[in-house]
Amino acid sequence: MADGDSRGWIPPAAENLTDDLLVEILSRVPYKSLCRSKRVCTRWRRVISDPDHRRLLPRYHLHDAVVGFFDHRSFISFSGRGRFVGPSLPFLPDCGDLRLLDICNGLLLCRRRRLSDPRRFDYLAANPATEQWIVLPESGWTHKEQIARLGFDPAVSSSHFHVFEFELVEHSAMGMSGDHDGNVVAVEIYSSETGVWIHRNNGWGCIIRTLDIWRSVFFKGMLHLITMDDVVAVVDVEGNSWRTIPMPETFVDPYYGVDDGFIDVSQDCLCFVNTDRDDLYKLSVWVLEDYSSDQWTLKHTVSHLHLFGTDKQHFGYDYKVVSIHPKRNIIFLVSLNDGIFISYEMDSREVHYICELGDILTRHYLPYVPLYSESLANKFILDIAYSLMRKPMADAASKEARREGIPPPDDNLTDDLLVEVLSRVPYKTLCRLKCVCWRWRRVISHPDSDHRLPRYHLHGAIAGFFDHYDGRFADVSTAAGAGAGGRPLFLDPSLHFLPRCRALDLLDSCNGLLLCRCWRISDYRRRFDYLVVNHATRQWVVLPESARSDKRQIAYLGFDPAVSSSHFHVFELVEKNPANADGEADDGELDATINALEIYSSETGVWSHMDIGWGHQIGVLDDWRSVFFNGMLHLITMGYVVAVVDVEGNSWRTIPMPQTLDDPDCNVDDGFVDLSQGRLYFVNTDRYDLYNSLSVWVLQDYRSDQWTLKHTVSHLHLFGRRRKDFGHDY
Amino acid sequence: MATGSGAAAAAADAEEKESGSRMITLTSNEGKAFVVTEASARQSATIRSMVDDGGCVDKGFPLPNVDSKTLARVIQYCDEHGNKEAHTVDERAALAKFDKDFIAELDADKAFLYDVTMAANYLHIQGLFALTTQCIADTIKGKTPEEIRTAFGIEYDLTAQDEEEIKEEDTHA
């Protein structure tokens, strides 16, 4: 751009835009457009996918980001739109009681009670985005809960953080479950770099009182605390620099126990939010433009009437400020009366509804934006396991790789081969190998590799339990978590990234998609919606009503990523005799003769009704197995046939089951059907040897009805004893 | 805004008025000099910090990364935002209208729009930067990748495999 007038030689204009500028631009487009923009060219794709940019791109904007809820009865939960941190932070090790204390730039600080000695606790720093965590050494106060805050700035160091623990003079002896409210006598500061706590006496030169639910912010290497003493108390990570910044003059009404204000960092300035002193029903935002001064500049004022539609709102009591957008003039608020999460754009003065919070309303909200920086994760692992902290990452990692017998990165090794190799290493090793080189990391992280790599191998796969005890509770737990390196995967019983609902039944899972029945909050146990979920990407979609939303039916999912990665079908079997019309009575297994099918296609978005075309009655149980194959749903039925129907409801077929013995006395299953190596498999007890062996048949030619016996194994071999009934004992 | 923030803001206002009368010279990379009011120049955080540091106010500021055509347009924005008041609703509306016309005109010449964006970034003119980047972002909104490539003059360099991967990554793509 040396010469503005002769543009002929200038390369195509958009190429002039630097990556940073491109990120700035892309941060302003809606999420869907952003996804499409990946397909513009390799450079755009790289820029969008770069972990460093995620924080700025809309997918990770606070609009979609997670809100953390802090409940004083030691329960943590996160909501938002389909985000992933669960109530128990499922990737953490077992512990009795976990409390979230602070969140700072994607890193969480928790207090964990020891299982061995519940009176003592440890601090734990965790990054939910990378599922990494570290336990801090004892601070000397392991028996007494103090106010603790986290200081972490990935811009300064992506692998090190500080923890501030404030030693208080207690007003009363209780103080265990209530708010902490006391004079700060001293501060213990932990540095993850040195690995030790240092002790500093209060250097502010005045009495500083604070509450543990009050907001603090880490900025310029200093922790900034809202206090009861009309100042923002500031201390650095060394405990050498102490400062108090007088708060802008605001109105504080002690009667309501309102907050003493809210503090955050936006556009590289400290921002302070509180009720306007001159007008109780207005919210004002001040900015400390010159960080070294004590001069706050009034930036914006907005009336409660404009924000909430009513004047009578008290800051900190009726509503809370949750966050200020780091780059824009946007405030995020929770209206505690309405139970909603809203955003307010100062420039346009627009109020936007974000989501409903349901009945989880607490006083403490911590905003959370995921941090995808792998360097932190890698550092964690290396710190803990190998103490290779001082060595260059790649060097350490490839050394590690050699030790595990994996060939060093080799250009001759194709990605496919590399995946093959990597699929043979244990899960923990695989995690470490991510830091070998960029290519390995890409290969390991790549979604296509997921199902071939150990993390997603059956060792670490997810098993769903359908609990018939109360009939409406689905539990999904990890099977053989030990096989995956002792770290349970992230799916917890409530599929926590889903929106809130009364109860969730897991109905079917098909090639990585889950079909759930989600009981509506508004209309408990009467009506429900079907929900299709991909827990790996945390995406979910609610299906339109099937006309049967008041009655539980057997439903199956048909999804084949090889045919279409974005479309699926849901088959709902319509019972012939709705004997259990009363919603309370049908808690047991659904056992029905079906006379019609409702088939939902996600492509057309509609349900279509089909009368059954199998020519005779088909009875099924809802805990019986089905499999989706060749675009057809295959059902085990009571009529000794495998019933088959296609997604259009046009093609109907029954395949007689291989001859097996079905013993009604034992209430055994009618067999098991699945797909392996491109063929339909059927498993059941051998007809001739009821209690002693299990047989596997395979349908070699899909068009024929001829099952070929592939394998027989004795129960003795499988279980060490003979007397086992299929479907009953195993 | 000055009404609510008390003595400090009033003092700052007074200082701004005083300094606003000073003139500052900005020089493009072609050596062309532009004389602007200090209030106008202060729209740029880069220049503002140089002025506050007591830099070469008299000698002027060379801007080696900005050409004359771009600088002229950037100054047009700064003059409007630096020299006009924006306290009343009417004043704000007038500025909003200026922004709208300003960006509509820029949008017609994409190459120039990118130049202005980069200059705004270099000079840290927050308002202008937000305006131009939002305008470019609006171009992307709702377009197919093919349309985006056309709009930005980008060469298609993704392989079929890349496309497949992206599809896997995201169903919205």
XYZ file of C-alpha atoms in Angstrom, chain A residues 134-437:
304
model
C -3.191 -29.711 39.547
C -3.347 -29.907 43.336
C -1.491 -27.164 45.151
C 0.764 -27.869 48.105
C -0.556 -27.010 51.536
C -0.812 -23.344 52.347
C -0.619 -23.835 56.088
C -4.331 -23.172 56.415
C -5.657 -26.533 55.297
C -8.061 -26.765 58.220
C -9.619 -23.343 57.857
C -11.501 -21.970 54.883
C -10.169 -18.615 53.829
C -11.014 -16.349 50.949
C -8.915 -17.428 48.013
C -8.470 -15.899 44.579
C -6.738 -16.941 41.406
C -4.366 -14.808 39.347
C -3.720 -16.093 35.864
C -2.923 -14.160 32.727
C -2.263 -16.279 29.626
C -0.904 -13.183 27.898
C 1.928 -13.029 30.400
C 2.522 -16.699 31.019
C 0.307 -19.410 29.683
C 1.642 -21.973 32.089
C 1.896 -20.227 35.416
C -0.609 -18.833 37.842
C -0.813 -17.453 41.358
C -3.224 -18.122 44.161
C -3.967 -15.508 46.813
C -5.283 -16.698 50.135
C -6.481 -14.038 52.545
C -6.056 -14.668 56.209
C -8.919 -13.074 58.068
C -9.692 -12.124 61.636
C -12.948 -13.888 62.268
C -15.855 -11.951 63.667
C -17.449 -15.092 65.001
C -16.420 -18.656 65.489
C -18.921 -20.137 63.045
C -17.830 -18.930 59.634
C -17.719 -22.370 58.088
C -20.677 -22.218 55.800
C -21.566 -18.571 55.914
C -19.996 -15.700 54.054
C -16.506 -14.831 55.093
C -16.447 -11.364 56.416
C -13.447 -10.101 58.222
C -10.341 -8.003 58.315
C -7.542 -9.151 56.136
C -4.535 -9.709 58.364
C -2.208 -11.311 55.881
C -2.023 -12.819 52.432
C -0.519 -16.155 51.440
C 0.522 -16.145 47.793
C 1.258 -19.301 45.864
C 3.273 -19.214 42.669
C 3.061 -22.211 40.366
C 6.489 -21.253 39.061
C 8.275 -21.628 42.353
C 5.753 -24.095 43.766
C 5.742 -22.443 47.187
C 3.494 -20.209 49.244
C 4.848 -16.946 50.572
C 3.431 -15.077 53.554
C 2.869 -11.318 53.532
C 1.272 -9.182 56.231
C -1.427 -6.739 55.199
C 0.493 -3.989 53.449
C -2.435 -1.759 52.604
C -1.978 0.280 55.722
C -5.660 0.239 56.533
C -8.430 -2.151 57.464
C -9.588 -4.127 54.463
C -12.745 -6.177 54.755
C -14.141 -8.260 51.975
C -16.633 -11.066 51.310
C -15.814 -14.260 49.503
C -18.708 -13.820 47.095
C -17.486 -10.417 46.024
C -15.860 -9.928 42.740
C -12.157 -9.671 42.194
C -10.215 -9.293 38.995
C -6.653 -10.064 38.025
C -5.146 -7.381 35.809
C -1.592 -6.249 35.047
C -0.225 -8.900 37.404
C -2.223 -7.491 40.305
C -5.266 -8.804 42.112
C -8.052 -6.221 42.525
C -10.580 -6.792 45.273
C -13.870 -5.114 45.977
C -13.949 -4.281 49.679
C -16.388 -2.976 52.271
C -14.135 -0.008 52.828
C -14.986 2.009 49.712
C -11.715 1.125 48.058
C -10.526 -1.402 45.557
C -7.658 -3.203 47.266
C -4.787 -4.148 44.978
C -1.855 -6.470 45.592
C 0.715 -7.904 43.211
C 1.797 -11.523 42.855
C 4.947 -10.939 44.865
C 3.117 -9.322 47.764
C 5.464 -6.356 47.466
C 3.218 -3.767 45.890
C 0.086 -2.726 47.764
C -2.400 -0.121 46.647
C -5.912 1.056 47.337
C -8.008 2.774 44.690
C -10.950 4.749 46.092
C -14.182 3.568 44.527
C -16.224 6.035 42.540
C -18.817 7.526 44.834
C -21.771 5.228 44.707
C -24.865 4.570 46.653
C -24.723 1.645 49.022
C -27.761 0.598 50.945
C -26.737 -1.557 53.870
C -30.327 -2.511 54.522
C -30.475 -4.620 51.399
C -27.060 -6.057 51.867
C -26.193 -4.967 48.366
C -22.861 -5.512 46.779
C -20.264 -2.869 47.081
C -19.953 -2.812 43.333
C -18.555 -4.913 40.578
C -15.143 -4.772 39.007
C -13.878 -6.178 35.725
C -11.415 -5.499 32.948
C -12.604 -4.418 29.539
C -10.611 -2.968 26.676
C -7.530 -3.007 28.861
C -9.035 -0.776 31.492
C -10.339 -1.473 34.936
C -14.121 -0.982 34.984
C -16.311 -0.462 37.990
C -20.071 -0.904 38.010
C -22.526 0.163 40.692
C -25.740 1.965 41.335
C -25.508 5.680 40.653
C -25.093 7.678 43.845
C -27.485 10.367 42.723
C -30.064 8.027 41.407
C -30.736 4.785 43.181
C -32.421 3.299 40.141
C -29.610 3.746 37.710
C -26.595 1.620 36.961
C -23.342 3.381 36.187
C -20.082 2.221 34.673
C -16.803 3.923 35.498
C -13.479 3.360 33.807
C -10.000 3.867 35.188
C -8.492 5.156 31.968
C -5.171 5.936 33.543
C -4.295 2.923 35.655
C -1.781 4.821 37.731
C -4.304 7.438 38.788
C -7.276 7.162 41.121
C -9.497 9.017 38.688
C -12.490 7.048 37.522
C -14.257 8.359 34.432
C -17.991 7.899 34.204
C -18.447 5.972 31.007
C -22.081 5.077 30.917
C -25.310 5.266 32.856
C -28.445 3.306 32.234
C -31.719 3.241 34.129
C -33.099 0.106 35.716
C -36.299 0.846 33.874
C -34.466 0.478 30.583
C -32.631 -2.663 31.651
C -35.340 -4.577 33.408
C -38.559 -2.776 32.574
C -38.959 -1.762 36.185
C -37.283 0.709 38.504
C -37.425 -1.165 41.767
C -34.285 -3.171 41.398
C -31.417 -3.248 43.828
C -27.911 -3.825 42.662
C -26.540 -7.081 43.998
C -29.904 -7.983 45.456
C -32.393 -8.093 42.588
C -29.776 -8.364 39.911
C -26.082 -9.101 39.565
C -23.498 -7.947 37.107
C -21.732 -11.053 35.888
C -19.165 -9.733 33.474
C -18.123 -7.023 31.086
C -17.135 -8.066 27.622
C -13.335 -7.987 27.385
C -13.347 -6.143 24.069
C -16.722 -4.471 23.691
C -18.992 -2.207 25.612
C -21.278 -5.001 26.668
C -22.350 -5.812 30.224
C -23.715 -9.206 31.193
C -26.279 -9.287 33.954
C -28.457 -11.747 35.782
C -31.880 -10.661 36.850
C -32.496 -12.703 39.964
C -36.203 -11.907 40.038
C -36.868 -13.034 36.491
C -34.198 -15.712 36.555
C -32.761 -14.609 33.230
C -29.343 -13.868 31.869
C -29.185 -10.729 29.729
C -26.639 -8.606 27.976
C -26.665 -4.841 27.594
C -24.826 -3.077 24.815
C -23.756 0.321 26.012
C -23.230 1.760 22.540
C -26.596 0.884 21.098
C -28.332 0.812 24.489
C -29.878 -2.497 23.504
C -30.837 -5.173 25.986
C -30.591 -8.751 24.756
C -32.063 -11.813 26.377
C -29.506 -14.627 26.478
C -31.023 -17.485 28.377
C -33.198 -18.515 31.235
C -31.487 -19.726 34.364
C -34.287 -21.960 35.561
C -34.402 -22.390 39.292
C -30.651 -22.362 39.846
C -30.365 -18.894 41.258
C -27.511 -18.109 43.535
C -25.723 -15.019 44.570
C -22.441 -15.794 43.012
C -21.841 -15.937 39.316
C -18.430 -16.435 37.842
C -18.048 -15.927 34.127
C -16.083 -18.591 32.356
C -14.473 -18.471 28.927
C -12.661 -21.650 27.969
C -8.936 -21.491 27.550
C -7.716 -23.888 24.920
C -4.075 -23.201 25.323
C -2.420 -26.570 25.170
C 0.807 -25.239 26.549
C -0.763 -24.997 29.965
C -2.034 -28.524 29.681
C 1.267 -29.828 28.503
C 3.087 -27.979 31.197
C 0.763 -29.468 33.769
C 1.426 -32.987 32.670
C 5.103 -32.501 32.410
C 5.239 -30.701 35.723
C 3.450 -33.447 37.523
C 4.753 -36.530 35.867
C 8.204 -35.785 34.626
C 9.483 -32.611 36.143
C 10.714 -31.560 32.773
C 9.616 -28.028 33.397
C 12.808 -26.344 32.352
C 13.264 -28.266 29.132
C 11.802 -27.225 25.814
C 8.443 -28.813 25.281
C 8.965 -30.521 21.954
C 12.266 -31.910 23.053
C 10.814 -33.364 26.188
C 7.868 -34.793 24.374
C 9.752 -36.518 21.629
C 12.058 -37.970 24.228
C 8.960 -39.267 25.874
C 7.789 -40.615 22.546
C 10.997 -42.522 22.030
C 10.751 -44.015 25.446
C 7.327 -45.369 24.594
C 8.667 -47.034 21.488
C 6.878 -44.741 19.051
C 8.950 -43.752 16.062
C 9.822 -40.073 15.997
C 7.732 -37.970 13.622
C 8.568 -39.048 10.157
C 7.379 -37.462 6.980
C 7.086 -40.837 5.347
C 4.523 -41.852 7.888
C 1.136 -40.871 6.534
C -1.469 -39.468 8.864
C -3.413 -42.684 8.564
C -0.419 -44.730 9.549
C 0.301 -42.375 12.371
C -3.221 -42.831 13.693
C -2.746 -46.577 13.457
C 0.402 -46.299 15.510
C -1.124 -43.910 17.987
C -4.173 -46.097 18.413
C -1.895 -48.584 20.077
C -0.574 -46.421 22.875
C -2.245 -45.945 26.241
C -4.474 -42.943 26.722
C -2.128 -41.044 28.973
C 0.719 -41.444 26.554
C -1.487 -40.256 23.754
C -2.204 -37.042 25.634
C 1.474 -36.445 26.062
C 2.187 -37.168 22.432
C 0.075 -34.199 21.452
C 3.009 -32.014 22.227
C 5.429 -33.854 19.990
C 4.843 -31.631 17.014
